mmCIF file of C-alpha atoms in Angstrom:
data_model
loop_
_atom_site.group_PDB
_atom_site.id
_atom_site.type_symbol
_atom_site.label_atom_id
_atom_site.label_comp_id
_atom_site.label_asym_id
_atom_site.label_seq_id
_atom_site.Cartn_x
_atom_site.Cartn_y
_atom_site.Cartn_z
ATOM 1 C CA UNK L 1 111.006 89.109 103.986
ATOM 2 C CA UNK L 2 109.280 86.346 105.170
ATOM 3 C CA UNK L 3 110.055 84.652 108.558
ATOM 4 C CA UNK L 4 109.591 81.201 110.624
ATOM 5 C CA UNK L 5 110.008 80.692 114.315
ATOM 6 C CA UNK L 6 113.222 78.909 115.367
ATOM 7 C CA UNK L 7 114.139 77.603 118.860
ATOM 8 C CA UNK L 8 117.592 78.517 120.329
ATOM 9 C CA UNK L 9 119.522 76.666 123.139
ATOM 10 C CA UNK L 10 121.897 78.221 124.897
ATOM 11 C CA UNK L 11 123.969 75.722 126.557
ATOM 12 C CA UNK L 12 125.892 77.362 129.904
ATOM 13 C CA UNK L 13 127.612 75.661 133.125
ATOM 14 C CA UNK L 14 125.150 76.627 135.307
ATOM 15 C CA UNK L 15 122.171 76.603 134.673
ATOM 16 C CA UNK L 16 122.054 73.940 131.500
ATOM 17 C CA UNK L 17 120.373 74.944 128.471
ATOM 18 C CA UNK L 18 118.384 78.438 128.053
ATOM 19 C CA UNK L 19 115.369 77.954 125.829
ATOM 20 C CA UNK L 20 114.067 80.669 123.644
ATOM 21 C CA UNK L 21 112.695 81.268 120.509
ATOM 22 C CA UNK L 22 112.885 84.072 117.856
ATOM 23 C CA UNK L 23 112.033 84.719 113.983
ATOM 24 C CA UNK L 24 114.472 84.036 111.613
ATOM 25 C CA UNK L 25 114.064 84.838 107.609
ATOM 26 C CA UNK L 26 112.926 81.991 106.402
ATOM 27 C CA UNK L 27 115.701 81.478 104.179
ATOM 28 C CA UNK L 28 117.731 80.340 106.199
ATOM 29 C CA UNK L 29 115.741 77.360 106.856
ATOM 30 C CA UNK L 30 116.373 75.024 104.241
ATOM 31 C CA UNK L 31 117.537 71.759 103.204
ATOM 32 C CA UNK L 32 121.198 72.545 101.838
ATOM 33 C CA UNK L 33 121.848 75.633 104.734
ATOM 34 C CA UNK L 34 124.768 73.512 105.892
ATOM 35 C CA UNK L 35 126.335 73.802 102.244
ATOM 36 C CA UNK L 36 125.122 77.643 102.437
ATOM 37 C CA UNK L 37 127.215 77.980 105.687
ATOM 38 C CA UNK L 38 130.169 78.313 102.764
ATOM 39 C CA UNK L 39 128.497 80.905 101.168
ATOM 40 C CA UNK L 40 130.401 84.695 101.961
ATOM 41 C CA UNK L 41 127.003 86.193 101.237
ATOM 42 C CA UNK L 42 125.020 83.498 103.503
ATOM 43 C CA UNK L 43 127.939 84.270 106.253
ATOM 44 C CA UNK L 44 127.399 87.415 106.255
ATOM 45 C CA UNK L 45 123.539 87.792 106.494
ATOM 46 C CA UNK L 46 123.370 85.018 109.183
ATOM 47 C CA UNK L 47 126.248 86.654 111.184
ATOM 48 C CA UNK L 48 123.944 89.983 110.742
ATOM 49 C CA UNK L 49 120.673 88.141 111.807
ATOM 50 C CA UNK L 50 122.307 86.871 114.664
ATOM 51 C CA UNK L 51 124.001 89.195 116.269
ATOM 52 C CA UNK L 52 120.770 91.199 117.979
ATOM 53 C CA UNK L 53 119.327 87.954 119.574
ATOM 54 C CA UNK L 54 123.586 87.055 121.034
ATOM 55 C CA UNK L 55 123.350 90.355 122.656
ATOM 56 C CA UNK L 56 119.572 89.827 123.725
ATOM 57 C CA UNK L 57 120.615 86.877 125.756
ATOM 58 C CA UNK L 58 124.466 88.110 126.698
ATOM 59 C CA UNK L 59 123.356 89.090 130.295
ATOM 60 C CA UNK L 60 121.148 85.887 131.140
ATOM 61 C CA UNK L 61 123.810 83.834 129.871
ATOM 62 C CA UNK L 62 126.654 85.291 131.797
ATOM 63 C CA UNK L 63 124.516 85.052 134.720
ATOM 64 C CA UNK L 64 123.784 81.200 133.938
ATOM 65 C CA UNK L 65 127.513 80.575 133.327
ATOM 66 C CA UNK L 66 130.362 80.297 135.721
ATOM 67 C CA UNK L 67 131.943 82.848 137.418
ATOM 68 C CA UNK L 68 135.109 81.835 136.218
ATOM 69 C CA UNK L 69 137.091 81.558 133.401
ATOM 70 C CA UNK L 70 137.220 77.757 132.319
ATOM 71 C CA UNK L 71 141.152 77.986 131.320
ATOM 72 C CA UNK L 72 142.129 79.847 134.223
ATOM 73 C CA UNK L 73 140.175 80.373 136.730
ATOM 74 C CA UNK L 74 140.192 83.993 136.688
ATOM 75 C CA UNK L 75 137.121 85.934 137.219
ATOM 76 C CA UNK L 76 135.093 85.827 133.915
ATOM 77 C CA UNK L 77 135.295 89.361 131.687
ATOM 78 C CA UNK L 78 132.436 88.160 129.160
ATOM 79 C CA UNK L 79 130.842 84.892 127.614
ATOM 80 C CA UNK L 80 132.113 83.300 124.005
ATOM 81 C CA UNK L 81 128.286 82.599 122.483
ATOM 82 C CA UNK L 82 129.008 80.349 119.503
ATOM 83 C CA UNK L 83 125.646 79.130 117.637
ATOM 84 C CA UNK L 84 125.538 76.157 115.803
ATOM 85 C CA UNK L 85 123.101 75.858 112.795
ATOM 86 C CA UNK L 86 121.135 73.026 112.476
ATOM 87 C CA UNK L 87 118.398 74.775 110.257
ATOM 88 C CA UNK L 88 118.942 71.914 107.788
ATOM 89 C CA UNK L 89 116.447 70.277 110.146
ATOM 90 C CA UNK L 90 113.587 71.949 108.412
ATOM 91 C CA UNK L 91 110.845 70.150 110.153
ATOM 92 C CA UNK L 92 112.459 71.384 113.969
ATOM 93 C CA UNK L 93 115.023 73.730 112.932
ATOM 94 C CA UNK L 94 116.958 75.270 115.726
ATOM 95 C CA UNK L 95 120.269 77.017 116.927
ATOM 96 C CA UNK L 96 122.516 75.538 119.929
ATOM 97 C CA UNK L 97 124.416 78.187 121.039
ATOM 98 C CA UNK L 98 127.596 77.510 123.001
ATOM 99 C CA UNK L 99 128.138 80.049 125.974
ATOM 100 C CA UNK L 100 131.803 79.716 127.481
ATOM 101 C CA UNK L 101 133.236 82.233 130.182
ATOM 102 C CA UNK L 102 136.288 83.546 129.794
ATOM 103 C CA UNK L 103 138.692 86.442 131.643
ATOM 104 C CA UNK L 104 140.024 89.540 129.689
ATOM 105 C CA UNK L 105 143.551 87.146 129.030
ATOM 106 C CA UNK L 106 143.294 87.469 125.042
ATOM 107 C CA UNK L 107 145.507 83.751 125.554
ATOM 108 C CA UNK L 108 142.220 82.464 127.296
ATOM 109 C CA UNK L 109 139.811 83.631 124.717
ATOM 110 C CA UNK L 110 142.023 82.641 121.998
ATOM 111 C CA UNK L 111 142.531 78.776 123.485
ATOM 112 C CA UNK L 112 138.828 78.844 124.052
ATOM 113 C CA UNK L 113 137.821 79.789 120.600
ATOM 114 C CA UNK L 114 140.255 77.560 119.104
ATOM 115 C CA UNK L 115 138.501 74.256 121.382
ATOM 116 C CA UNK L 116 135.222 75.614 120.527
ATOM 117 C CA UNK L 117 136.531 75.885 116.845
ATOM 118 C CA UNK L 118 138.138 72.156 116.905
ATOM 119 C CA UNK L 119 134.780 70.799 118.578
ATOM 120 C CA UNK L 120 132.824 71.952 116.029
ATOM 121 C CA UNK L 121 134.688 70.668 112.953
ATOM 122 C CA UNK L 122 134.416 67.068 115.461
ATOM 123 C CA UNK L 123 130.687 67.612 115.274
ATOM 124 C CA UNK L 124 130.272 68.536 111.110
ATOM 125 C CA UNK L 125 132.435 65.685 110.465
ATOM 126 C CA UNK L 126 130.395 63.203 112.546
ATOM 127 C CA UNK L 127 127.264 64.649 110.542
ATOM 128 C CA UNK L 128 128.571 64.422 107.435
ATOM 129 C CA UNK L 129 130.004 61.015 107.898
ATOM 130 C CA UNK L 130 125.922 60.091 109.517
ATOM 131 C CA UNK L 131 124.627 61.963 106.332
ATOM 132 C CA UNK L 132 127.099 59.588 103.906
ATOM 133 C CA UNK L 133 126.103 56.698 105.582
ATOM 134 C CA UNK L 134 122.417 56.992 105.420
ATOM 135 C CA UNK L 135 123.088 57.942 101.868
ATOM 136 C CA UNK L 136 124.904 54.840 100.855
ATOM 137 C CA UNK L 137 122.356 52.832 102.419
ATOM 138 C CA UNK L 138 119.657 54.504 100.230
ATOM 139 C CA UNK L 139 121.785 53.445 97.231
ATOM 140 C CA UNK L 140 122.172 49.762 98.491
ATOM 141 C CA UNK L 141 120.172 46.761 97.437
ATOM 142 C CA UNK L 142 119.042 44.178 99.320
ATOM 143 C CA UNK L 143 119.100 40.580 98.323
ATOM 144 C CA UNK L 144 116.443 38.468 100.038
ATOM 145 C CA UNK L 145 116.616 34.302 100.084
ATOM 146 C CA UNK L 146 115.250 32.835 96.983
ATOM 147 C CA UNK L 147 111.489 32.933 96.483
ATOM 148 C CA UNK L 148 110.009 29.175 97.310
ATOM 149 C CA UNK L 149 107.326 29.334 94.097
ATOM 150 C CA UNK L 150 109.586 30.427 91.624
ATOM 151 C CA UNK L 151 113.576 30.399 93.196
ATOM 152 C CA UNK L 152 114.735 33.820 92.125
ATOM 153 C CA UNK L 153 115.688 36.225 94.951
ATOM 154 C CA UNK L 154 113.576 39.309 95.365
ATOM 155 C CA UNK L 155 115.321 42.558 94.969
ATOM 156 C CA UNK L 156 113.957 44.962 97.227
ATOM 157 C CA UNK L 157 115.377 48.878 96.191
ATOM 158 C CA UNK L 158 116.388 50.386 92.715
ATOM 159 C CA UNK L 159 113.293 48.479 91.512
ATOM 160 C CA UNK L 160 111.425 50.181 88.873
ATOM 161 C CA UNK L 161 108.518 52.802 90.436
ATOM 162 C CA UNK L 162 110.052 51.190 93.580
ATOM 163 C CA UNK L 163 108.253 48.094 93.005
ATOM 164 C CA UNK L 164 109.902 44.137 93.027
ATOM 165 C CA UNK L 165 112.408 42.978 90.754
ATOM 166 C CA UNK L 166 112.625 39.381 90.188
ATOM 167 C CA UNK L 167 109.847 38.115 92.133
#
């Protein structure tokens, strides 16, 4: 199976973002990977090619994070690492990975993964409504002033080979 080089950010309290990079199959480094991310199949191999480079970094990113839980207070049991796909990008594809300490309280880790979860649907549907909108502006058409020599607007997109219309 082929694979490409991706860069992953780990973002912790401490020590801001954690840099590294690792090879990824290349399939998952495509166009439509945010559609995939509904897949059960895609899920599951993503999940499984993730998993060794979370518990690569576990350590550095507990160290980089803060010593306490961020509901409580308490002393922090372990770090929440959460990545976030943005292999869509295929040009600069990369993971952020959200790293947020929590105690052993299961109410802690459960109110944490529920704000990570909530934050997350914020982000998709801020990129989806950014993806509609620079899709209905490819569809648009714009209308410019009426040509001096022959008074006929020119129509700039949906032109034929993308050339004028009406000039």
């Amino acid at each position: 199976m082929a694979n490409r080089p991706v860069r992953f950010d780990f973002q912790t309290d401490l020590e801001g973002t954690l840099k590294y990079v690792h090879d990824i199959p290349r399939s998952f480094v495509t166009p439509n990977a945010q559609v995939m991310q509904h897949d059960p199949k895609y899920i599951k191999n993503f999940v499984a090619a993730m998993q060794p480079i979370m518990l690569e970094h576990e350590a550095a990113c507990r160290a980089a994070s803060n010593p306490k839980c961020q509901n409580c207070g308490s002393p922090t049991a372990k770090v929440l690492q959460t990545p976030m796909s943005w292999l869509h990008l295929v040009d600069e594809p990369f993971i952020n990975v959200l790293v947020n300490p929590v105690c052993d309280k299961s109410d802690c880790e459960m109110r944490t993964r529920q704000q990570i979860q909530d934050m997350m649907a914020e982000v998709t549907a801020e990129v989806q409504e950014a993806e509609e909108y620079a899709g209905k502006l490819r569809d648009t058409v714009e209308v410019l002033p009426l040509c001096a020599v022959q008074g006929r607007g020119i129509l700039w997109k949906g032109a034929p080979e993308g050339g004028l219309e009406g000039a």
